[in-house]
PDB file of N, CA, C and O in Angstrom:
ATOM      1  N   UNK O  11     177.492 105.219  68.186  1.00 47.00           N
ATOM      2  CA  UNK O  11     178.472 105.148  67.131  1.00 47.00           C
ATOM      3  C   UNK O  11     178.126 104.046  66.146  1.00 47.00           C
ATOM      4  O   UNK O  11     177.997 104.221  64.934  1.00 47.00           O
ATOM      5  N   UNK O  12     177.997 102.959  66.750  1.00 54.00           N
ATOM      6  CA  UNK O  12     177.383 101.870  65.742  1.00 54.00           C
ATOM      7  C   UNK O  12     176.181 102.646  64.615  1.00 54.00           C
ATOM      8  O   UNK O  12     176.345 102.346  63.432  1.00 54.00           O
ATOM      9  N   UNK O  13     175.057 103.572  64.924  1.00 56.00           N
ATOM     10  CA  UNK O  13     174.140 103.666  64.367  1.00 56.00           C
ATOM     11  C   UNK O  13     174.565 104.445  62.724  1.00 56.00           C
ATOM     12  O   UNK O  13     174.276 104.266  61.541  1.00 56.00           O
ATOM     13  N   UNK O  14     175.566 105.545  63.694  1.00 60.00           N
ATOM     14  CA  UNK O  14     176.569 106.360  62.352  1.00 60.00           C
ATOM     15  C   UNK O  14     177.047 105.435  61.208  1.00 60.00           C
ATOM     16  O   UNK O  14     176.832 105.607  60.008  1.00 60.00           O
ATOM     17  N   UNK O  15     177.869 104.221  61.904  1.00 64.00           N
ATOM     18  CA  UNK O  15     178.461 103.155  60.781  1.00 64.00           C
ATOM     19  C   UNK O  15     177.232 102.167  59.983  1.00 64.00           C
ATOM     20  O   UNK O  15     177.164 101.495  58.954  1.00 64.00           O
ATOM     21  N   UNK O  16     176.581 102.430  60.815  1.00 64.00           N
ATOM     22  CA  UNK O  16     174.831 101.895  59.926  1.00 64.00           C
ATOM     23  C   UNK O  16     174.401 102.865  58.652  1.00 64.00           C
ATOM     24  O   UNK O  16     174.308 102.448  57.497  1.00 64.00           O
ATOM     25  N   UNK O  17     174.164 104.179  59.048  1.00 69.00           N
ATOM     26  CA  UNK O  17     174.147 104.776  58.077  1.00 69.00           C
ATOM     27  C   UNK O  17     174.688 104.941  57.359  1.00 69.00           C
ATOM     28  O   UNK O  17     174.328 104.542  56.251  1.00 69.00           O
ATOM     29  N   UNK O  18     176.146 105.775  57.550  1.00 72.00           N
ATOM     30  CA  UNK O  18     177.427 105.225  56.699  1.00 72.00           C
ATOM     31  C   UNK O  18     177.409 104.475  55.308  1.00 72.00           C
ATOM     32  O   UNK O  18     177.588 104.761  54.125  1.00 72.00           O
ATOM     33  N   UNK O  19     177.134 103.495  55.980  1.00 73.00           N
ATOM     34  CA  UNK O  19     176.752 102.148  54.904  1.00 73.00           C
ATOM     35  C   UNK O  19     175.670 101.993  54.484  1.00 73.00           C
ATOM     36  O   UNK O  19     175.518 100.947  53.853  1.00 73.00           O
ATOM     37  N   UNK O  20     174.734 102.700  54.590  1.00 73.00           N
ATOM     38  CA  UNK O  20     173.798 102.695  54.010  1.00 73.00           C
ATOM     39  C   UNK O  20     173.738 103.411  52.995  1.00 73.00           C
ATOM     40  O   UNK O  20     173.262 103.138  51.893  1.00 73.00           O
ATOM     41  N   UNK O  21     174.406 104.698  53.494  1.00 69.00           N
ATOM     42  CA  UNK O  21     174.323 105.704  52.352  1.00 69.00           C
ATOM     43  C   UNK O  21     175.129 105.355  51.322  1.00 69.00           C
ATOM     44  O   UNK O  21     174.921 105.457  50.113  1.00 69.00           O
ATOM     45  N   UNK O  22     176.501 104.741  52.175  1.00 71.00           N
ATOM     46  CA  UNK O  22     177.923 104.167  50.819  1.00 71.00           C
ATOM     47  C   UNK O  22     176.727 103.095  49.805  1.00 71.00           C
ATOM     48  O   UNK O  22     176.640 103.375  48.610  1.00 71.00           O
ATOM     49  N   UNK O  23     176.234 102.418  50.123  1.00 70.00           N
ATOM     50  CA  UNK O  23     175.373 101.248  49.295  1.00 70.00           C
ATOM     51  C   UNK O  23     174.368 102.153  48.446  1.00 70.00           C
ATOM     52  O   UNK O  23     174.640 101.836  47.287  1.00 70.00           O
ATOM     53  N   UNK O  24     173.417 103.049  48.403  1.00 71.00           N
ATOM     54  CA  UNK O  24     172.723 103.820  47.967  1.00 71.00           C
ATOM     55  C   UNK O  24     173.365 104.357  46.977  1.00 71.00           C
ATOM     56  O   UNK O  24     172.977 104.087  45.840  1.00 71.00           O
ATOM     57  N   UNK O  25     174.634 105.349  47.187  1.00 65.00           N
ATOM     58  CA  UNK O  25     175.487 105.501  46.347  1.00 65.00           C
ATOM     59  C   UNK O  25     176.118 105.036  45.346  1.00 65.00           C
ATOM     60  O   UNK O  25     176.201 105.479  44.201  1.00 65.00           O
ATOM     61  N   UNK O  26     176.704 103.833  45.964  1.00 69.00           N
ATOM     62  CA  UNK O  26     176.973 103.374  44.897  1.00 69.00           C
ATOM     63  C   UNK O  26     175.872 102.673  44.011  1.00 69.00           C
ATOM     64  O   UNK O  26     176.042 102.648  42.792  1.00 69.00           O
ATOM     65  N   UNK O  27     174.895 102.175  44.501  1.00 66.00           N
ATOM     66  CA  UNK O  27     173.842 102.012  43.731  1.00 66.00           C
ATOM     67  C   UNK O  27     173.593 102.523  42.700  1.00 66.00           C
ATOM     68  O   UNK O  27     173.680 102.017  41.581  1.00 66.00           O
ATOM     69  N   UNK O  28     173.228 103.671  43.013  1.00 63.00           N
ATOM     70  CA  UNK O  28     172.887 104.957  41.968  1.00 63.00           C
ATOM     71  C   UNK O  28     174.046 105.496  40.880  1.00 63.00           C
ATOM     72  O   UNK O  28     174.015 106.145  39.834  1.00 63.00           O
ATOM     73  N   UNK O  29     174.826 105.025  41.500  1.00 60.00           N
ATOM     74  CA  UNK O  29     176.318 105.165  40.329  1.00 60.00           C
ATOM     75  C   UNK O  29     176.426 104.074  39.529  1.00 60.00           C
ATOM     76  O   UNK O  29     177.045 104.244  38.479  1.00 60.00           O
ATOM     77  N   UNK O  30     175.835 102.639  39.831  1.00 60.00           N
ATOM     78  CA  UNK O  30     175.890 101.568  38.881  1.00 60.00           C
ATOM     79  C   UNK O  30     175.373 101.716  37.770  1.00 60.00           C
ATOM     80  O   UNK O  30     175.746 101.291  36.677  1.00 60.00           O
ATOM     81  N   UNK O  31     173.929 102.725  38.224  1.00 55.00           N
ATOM     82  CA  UNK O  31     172.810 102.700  36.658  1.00 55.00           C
ATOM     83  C   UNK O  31     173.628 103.465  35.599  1.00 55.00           C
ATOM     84  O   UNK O  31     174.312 104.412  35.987  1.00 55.00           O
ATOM     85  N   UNK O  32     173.616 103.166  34.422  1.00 56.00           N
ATOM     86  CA  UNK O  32     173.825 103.674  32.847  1.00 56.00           C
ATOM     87  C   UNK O  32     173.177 104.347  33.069  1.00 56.00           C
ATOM     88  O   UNK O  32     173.864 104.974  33.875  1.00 56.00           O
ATOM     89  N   UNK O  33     171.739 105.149  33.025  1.00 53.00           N
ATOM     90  CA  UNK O  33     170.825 105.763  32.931  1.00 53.00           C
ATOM     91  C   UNK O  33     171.503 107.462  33.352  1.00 53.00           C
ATOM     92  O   UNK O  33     171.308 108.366  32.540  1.00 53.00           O
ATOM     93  N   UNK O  34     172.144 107.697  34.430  1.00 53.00           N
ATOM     94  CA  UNK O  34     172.508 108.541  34.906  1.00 53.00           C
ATOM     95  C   UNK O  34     173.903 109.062  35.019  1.00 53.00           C
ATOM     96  O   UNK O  34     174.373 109.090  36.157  1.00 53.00           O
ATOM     97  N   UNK O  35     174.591 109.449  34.097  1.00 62.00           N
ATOM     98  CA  UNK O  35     176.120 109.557  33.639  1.00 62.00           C
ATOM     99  C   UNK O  35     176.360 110.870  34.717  1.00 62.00           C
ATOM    100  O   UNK O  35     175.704 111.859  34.389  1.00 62.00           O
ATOM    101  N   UNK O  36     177.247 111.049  36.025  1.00 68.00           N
ATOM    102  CA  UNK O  36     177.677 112.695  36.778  1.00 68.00           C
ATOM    103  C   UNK O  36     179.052 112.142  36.329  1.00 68.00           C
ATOM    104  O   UNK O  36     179.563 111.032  36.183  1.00 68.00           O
ATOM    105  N   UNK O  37     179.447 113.573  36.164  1.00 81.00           N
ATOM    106  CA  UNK O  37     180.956 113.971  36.775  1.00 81.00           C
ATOM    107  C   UNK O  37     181.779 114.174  38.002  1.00 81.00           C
ATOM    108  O   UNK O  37     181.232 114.721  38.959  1.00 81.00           O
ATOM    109  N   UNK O  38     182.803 113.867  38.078  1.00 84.00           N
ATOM    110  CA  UNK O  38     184.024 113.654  39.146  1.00 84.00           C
ATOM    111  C   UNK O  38     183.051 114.847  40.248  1.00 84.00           C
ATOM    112  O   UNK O  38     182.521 114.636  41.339  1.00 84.00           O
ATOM    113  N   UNK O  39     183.106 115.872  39.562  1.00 86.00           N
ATOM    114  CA  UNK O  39     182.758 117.349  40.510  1.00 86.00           C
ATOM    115  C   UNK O  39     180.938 116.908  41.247  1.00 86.00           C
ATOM    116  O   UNK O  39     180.653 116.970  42.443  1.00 86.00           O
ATOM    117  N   UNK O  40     179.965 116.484  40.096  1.00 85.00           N
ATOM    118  CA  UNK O  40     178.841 116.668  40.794  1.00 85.00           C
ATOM    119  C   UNK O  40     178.692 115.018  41.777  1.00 85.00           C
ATOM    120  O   UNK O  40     177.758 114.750  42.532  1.00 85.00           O
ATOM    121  N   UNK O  41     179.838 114.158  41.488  1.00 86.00           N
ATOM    122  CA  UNK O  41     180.088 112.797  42.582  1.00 86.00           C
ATOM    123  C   UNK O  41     180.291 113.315  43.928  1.00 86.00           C
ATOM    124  O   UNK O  41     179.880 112.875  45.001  1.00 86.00           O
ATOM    125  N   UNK O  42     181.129 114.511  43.618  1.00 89.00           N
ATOM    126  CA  UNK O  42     181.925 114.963  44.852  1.00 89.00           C
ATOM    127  C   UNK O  42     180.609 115.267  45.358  1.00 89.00           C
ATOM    128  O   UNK O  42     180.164 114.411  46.123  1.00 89.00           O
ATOM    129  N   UNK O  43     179.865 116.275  45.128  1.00 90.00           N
ATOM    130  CA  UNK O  43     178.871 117.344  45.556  1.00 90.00           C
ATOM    131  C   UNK O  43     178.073 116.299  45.935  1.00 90.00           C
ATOM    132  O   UNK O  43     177.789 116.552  47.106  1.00 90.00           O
ATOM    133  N   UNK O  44     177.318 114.823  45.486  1.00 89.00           N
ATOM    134  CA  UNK O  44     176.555 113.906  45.485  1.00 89.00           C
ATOM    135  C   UNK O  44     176.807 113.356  47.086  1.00 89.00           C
ATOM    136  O   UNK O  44     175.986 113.137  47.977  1.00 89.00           O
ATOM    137  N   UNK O  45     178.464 113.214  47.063  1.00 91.00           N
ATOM    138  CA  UNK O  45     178.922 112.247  48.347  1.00 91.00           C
ATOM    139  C   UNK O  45     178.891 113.220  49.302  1.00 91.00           C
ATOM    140  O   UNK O  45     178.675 112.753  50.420  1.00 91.00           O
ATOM    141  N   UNK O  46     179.045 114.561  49.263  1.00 92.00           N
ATOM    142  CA  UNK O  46     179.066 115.685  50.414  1.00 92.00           C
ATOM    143  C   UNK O  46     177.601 115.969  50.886  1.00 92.00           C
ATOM    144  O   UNK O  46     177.174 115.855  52.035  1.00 92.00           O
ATOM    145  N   UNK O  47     177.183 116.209  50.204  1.00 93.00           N
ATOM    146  CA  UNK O  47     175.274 116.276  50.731  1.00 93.00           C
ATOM    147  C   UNK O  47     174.784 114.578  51.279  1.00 93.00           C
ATOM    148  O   UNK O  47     173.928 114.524  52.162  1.00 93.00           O
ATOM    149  N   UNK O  48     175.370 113.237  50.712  1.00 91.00           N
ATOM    150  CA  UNK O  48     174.905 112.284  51.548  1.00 91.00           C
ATOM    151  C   UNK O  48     175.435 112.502  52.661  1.00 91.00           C
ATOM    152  O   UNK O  48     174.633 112.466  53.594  1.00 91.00           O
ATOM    153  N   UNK O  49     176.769 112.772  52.998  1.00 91.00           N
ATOM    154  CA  UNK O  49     177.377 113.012  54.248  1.00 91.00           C
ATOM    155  C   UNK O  49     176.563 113.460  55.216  1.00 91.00           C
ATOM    156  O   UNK O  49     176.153 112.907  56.237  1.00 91.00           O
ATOM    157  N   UNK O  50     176.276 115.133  54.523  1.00 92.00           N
ATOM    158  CA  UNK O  50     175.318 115.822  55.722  1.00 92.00           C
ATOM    159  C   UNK O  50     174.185 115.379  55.970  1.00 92.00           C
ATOM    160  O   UNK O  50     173.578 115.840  56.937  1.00 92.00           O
ATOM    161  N   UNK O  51     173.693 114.524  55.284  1.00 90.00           N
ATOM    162  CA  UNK O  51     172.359 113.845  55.654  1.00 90.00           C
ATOM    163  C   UNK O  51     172.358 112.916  56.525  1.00 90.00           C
ATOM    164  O   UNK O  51     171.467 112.739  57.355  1.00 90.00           O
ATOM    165  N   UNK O  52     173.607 112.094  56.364  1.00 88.00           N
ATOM    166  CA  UNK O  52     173.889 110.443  57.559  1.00 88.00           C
ATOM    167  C   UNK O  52     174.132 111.463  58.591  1.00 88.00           C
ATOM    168  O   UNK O  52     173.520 111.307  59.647  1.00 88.00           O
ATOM    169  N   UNK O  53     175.081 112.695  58.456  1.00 87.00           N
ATOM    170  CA  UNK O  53     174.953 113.291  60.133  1.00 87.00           C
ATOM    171  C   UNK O  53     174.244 113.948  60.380  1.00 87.00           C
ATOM    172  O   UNK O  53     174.561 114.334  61.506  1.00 87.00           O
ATOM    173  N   UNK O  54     173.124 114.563  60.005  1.00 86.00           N
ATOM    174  CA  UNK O  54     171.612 114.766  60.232  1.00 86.00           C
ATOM    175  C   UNK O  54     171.319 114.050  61.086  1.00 86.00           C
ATOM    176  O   UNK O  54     171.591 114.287  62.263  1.00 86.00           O
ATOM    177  N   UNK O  55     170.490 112.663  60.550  1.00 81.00           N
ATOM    178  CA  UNK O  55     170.065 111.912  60.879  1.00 81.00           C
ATOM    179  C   UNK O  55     170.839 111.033  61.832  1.00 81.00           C
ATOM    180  O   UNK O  55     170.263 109.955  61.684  1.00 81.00           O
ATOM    181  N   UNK O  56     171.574 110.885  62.513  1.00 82.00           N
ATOM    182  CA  UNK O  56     172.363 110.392  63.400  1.00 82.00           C
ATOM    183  C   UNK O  56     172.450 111.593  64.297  1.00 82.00           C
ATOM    184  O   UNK O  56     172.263 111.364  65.492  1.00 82.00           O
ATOM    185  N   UNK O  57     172.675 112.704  63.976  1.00 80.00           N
ATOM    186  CA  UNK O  57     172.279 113.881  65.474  1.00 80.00           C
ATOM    187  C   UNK O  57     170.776 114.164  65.528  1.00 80.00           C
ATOM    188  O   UNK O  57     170.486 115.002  66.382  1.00 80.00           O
ATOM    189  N   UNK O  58     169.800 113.697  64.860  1.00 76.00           N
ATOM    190  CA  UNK O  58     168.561 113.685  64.977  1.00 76.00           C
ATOM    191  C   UNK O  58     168.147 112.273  65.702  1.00 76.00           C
ATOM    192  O   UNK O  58     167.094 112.207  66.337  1.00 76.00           O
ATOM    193  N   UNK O  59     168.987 111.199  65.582  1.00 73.00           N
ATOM    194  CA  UNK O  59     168.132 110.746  66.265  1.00 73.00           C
ATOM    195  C   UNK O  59     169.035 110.077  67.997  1.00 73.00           C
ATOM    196  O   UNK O  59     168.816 109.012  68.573  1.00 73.00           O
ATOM    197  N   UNK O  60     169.978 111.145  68.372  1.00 72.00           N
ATOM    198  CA  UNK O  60     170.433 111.297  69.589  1.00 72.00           C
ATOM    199  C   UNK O  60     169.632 112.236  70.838  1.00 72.00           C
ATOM    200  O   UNK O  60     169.663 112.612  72.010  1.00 72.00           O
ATOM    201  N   UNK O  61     168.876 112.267  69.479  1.00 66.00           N
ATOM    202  CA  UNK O  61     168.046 113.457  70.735  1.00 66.00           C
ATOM    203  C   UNK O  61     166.854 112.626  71.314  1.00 66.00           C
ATOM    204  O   UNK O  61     166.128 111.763  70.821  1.00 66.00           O
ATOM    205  N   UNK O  62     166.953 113.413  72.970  1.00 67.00           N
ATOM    206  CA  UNK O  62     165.896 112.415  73.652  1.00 67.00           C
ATOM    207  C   UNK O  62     164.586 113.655  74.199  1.00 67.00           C
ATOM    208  O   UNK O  62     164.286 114.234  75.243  1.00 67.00           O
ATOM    209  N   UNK O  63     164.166 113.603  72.975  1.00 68.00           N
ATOM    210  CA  UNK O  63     162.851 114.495  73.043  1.00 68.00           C
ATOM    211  C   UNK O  63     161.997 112.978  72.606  1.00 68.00           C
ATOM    212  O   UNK O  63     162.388 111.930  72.092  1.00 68.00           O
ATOM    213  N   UNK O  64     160.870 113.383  73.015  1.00 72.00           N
ATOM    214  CA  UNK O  64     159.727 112.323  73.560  1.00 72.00           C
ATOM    215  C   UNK O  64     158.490 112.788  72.129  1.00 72.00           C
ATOM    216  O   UNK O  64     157.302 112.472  72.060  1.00 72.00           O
ATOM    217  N   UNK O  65     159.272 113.576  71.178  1.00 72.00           N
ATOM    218  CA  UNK O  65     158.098 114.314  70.405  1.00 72.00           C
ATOM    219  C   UNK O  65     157.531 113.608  69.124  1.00 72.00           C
ATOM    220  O   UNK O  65     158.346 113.694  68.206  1.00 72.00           O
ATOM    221  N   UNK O  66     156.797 113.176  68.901  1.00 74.00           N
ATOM    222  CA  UNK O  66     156.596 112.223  67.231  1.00 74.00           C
ATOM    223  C   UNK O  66     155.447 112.352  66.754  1.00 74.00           C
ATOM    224  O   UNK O  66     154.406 112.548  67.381  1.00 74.00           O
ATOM    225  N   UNK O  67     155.637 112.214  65.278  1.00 74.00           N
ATOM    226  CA  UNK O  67     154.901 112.566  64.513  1.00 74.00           C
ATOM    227  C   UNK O  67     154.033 111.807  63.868  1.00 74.00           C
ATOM    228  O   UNK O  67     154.687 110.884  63.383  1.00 74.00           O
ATOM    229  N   UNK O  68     152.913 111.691  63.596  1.00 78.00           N
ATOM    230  CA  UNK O  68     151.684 110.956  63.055  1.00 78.00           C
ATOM    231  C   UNK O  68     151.044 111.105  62.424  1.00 78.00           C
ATOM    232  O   UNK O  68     150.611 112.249  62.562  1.00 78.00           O
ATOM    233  N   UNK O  69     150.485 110.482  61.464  1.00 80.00           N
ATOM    234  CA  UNK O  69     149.719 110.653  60.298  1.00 80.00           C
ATOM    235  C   UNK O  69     148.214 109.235  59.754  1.00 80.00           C
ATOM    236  O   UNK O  69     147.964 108.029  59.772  1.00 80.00           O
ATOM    237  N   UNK O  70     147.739 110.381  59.404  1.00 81.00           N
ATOM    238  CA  UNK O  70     146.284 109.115  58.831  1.00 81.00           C
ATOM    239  C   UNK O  70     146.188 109.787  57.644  1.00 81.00           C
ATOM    240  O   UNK O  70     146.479 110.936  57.313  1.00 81.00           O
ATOM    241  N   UNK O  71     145.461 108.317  56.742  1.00 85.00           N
ATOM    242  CA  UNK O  71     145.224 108.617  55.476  1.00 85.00           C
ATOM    243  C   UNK O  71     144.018 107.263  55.389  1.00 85.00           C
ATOM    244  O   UNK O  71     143.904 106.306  56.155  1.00 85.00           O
ATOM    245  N   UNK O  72     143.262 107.590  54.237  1.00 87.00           N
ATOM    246  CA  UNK O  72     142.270 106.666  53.737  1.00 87.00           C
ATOM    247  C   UNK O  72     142.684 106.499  51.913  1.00 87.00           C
ATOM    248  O   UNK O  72     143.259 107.171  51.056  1.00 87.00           O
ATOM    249  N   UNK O  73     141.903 105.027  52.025  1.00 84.00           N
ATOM    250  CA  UNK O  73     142.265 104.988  50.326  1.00 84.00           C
ATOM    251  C   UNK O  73     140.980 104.500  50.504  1.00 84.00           C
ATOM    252  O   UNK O  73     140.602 103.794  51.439  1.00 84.00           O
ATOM    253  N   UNK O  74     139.994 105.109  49.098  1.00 85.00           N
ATOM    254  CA  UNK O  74     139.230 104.593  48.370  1.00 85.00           C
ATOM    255  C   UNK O  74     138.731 103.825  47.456  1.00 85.00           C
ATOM    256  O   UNK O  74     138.389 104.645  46.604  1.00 85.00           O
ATOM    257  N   UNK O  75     138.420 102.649  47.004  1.00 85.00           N
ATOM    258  CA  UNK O  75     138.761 102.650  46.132  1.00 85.00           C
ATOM    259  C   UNK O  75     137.230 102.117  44.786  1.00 85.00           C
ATOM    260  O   UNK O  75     137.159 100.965  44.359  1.00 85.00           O
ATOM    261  N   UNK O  76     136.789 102.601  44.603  1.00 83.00           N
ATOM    262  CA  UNK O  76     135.418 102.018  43.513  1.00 83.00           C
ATOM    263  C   UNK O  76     135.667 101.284  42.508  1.00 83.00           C
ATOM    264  O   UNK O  76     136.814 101.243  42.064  1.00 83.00           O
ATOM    265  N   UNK O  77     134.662 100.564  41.949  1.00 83.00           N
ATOM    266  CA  UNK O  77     134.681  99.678  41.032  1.00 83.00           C
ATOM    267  C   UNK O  77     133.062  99.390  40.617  1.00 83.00           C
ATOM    268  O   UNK O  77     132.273  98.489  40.904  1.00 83.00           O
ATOM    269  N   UNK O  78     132.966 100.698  39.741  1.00 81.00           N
ATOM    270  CA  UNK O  78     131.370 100.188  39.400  1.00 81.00           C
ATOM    271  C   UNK O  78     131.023  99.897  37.834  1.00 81.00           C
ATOM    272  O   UNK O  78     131.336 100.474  36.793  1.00 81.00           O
ATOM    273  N   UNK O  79     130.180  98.662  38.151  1.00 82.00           N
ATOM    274  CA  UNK O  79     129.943  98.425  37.386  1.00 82.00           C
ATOM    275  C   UNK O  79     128.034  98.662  36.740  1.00 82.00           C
ATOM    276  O   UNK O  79     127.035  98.058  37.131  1.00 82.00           O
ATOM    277  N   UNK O  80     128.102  99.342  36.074  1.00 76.00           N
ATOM    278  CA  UNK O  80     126.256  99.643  35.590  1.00 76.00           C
ATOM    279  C   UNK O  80     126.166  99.355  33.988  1.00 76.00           C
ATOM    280  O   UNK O  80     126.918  99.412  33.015  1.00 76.00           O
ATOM    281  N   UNK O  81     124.479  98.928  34.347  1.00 76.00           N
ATOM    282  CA  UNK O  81     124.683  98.631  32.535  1.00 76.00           C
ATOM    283  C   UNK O  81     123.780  99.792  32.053  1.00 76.00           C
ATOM    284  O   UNK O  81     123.305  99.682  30.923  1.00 76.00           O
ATOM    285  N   UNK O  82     123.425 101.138  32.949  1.00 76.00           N
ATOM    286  CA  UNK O  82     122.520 101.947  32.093  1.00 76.00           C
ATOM    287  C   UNK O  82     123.366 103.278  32.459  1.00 76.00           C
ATOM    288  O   UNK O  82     122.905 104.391  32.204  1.00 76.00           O
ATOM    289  N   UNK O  83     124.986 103.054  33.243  1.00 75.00           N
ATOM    290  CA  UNK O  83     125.493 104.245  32.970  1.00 75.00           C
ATOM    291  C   UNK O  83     126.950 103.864  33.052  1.00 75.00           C
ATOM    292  O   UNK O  83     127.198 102.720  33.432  1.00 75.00           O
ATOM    293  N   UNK O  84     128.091 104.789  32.702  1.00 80.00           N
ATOM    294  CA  UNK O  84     129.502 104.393  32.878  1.00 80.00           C
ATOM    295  C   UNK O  84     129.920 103.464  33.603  1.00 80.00           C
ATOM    296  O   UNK O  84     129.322 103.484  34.678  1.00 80.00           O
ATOM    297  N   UNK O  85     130.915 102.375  33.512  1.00 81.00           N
ATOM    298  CA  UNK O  85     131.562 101.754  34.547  1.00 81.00           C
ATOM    299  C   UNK O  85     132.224 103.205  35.448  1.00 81.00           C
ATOM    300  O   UNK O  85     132.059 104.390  35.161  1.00 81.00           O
ATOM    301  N   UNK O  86     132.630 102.895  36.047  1.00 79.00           N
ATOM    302  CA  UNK O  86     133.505 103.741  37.013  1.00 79.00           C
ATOM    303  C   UNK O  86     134.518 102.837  37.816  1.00 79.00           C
ATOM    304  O   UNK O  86     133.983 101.943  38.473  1.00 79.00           O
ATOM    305  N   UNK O  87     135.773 102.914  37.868  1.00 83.00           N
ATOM    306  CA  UNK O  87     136.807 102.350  38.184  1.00 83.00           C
ATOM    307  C   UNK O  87     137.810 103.558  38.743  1.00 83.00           C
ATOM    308  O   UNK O  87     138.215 104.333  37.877  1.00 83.00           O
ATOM    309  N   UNK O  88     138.178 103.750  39.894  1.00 86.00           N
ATOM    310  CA  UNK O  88     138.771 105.066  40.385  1.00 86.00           C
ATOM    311  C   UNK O  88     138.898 104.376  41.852  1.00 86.00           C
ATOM    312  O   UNK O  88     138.098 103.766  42.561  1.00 86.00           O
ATOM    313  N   UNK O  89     140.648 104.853  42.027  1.00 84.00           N
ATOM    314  CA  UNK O  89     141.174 104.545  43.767  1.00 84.00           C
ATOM    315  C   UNK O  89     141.496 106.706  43.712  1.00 84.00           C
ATOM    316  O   UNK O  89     141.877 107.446  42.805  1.00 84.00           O
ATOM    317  N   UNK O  90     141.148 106.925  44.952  1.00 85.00           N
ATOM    318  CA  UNK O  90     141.167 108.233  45.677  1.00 85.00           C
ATOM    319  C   UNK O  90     142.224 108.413  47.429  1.00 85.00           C
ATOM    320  O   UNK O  90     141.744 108.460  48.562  1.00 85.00           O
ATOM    321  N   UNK O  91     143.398 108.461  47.111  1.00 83.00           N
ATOM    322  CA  UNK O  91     144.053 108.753  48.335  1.00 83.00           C
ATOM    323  C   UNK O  91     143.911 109.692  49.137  1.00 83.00           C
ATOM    324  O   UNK O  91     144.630 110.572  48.663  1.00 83.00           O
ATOM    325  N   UNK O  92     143.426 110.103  50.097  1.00 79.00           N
ATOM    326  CA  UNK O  92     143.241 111.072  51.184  1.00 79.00           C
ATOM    327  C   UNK O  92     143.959 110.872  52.125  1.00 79.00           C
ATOM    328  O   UNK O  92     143.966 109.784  52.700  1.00 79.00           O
ATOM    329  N   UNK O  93     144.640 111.783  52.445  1.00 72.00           N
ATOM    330  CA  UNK O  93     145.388 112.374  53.591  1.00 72.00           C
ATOM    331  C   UNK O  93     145.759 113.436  54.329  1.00 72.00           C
ATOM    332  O   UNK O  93     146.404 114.385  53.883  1.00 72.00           O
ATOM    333  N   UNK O  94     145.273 113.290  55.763  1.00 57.00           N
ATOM    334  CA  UNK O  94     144.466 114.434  56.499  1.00 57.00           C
ATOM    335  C   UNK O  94     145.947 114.775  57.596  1.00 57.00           C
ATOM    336  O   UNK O  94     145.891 115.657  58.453  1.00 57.00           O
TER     337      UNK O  94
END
């Protein structure tokens, strides 16, 4: 139960966050719709993570990144993210 009132508040803070900016003017109706989909997400994630499955997920990635410098052809300056 504690973890719910974690999220909760996390999501209430997010929210209102995102309601502070000028940038982004909603209405009463799409606030409503805004606060109902965070809802289902904090209880998502709070019945997702009651479950005691042993199963997780993993990931690798490489970053590249060059920096050449030549004086008889292009510099070359380029980062390349890969993820497998």
């Amino acid at each position: 139960m504690k973890h719910h009132a974690l999220t909760k508040s996390a999501v209430a803070a997010a929210l209102s966050f995102a309601l502070s900016q000028p940038a982004f003017a909603v209405t009463d109706e799409e606030f409503r719709t805004l606060q109902e989909q965070f809802n289902q997400l904090a209880d998502q994630v709070e019945d997702n993570s009651k479950s005691t499955s042993h199963t997780t997920v993993g990931g690798y990635g490489e970053l590249h990144y060059n920096n050449l410098n030549s004086d008889t052809r292009d510099d070359v300056t380029e980062i390349d993210l890969h993820r497998f």
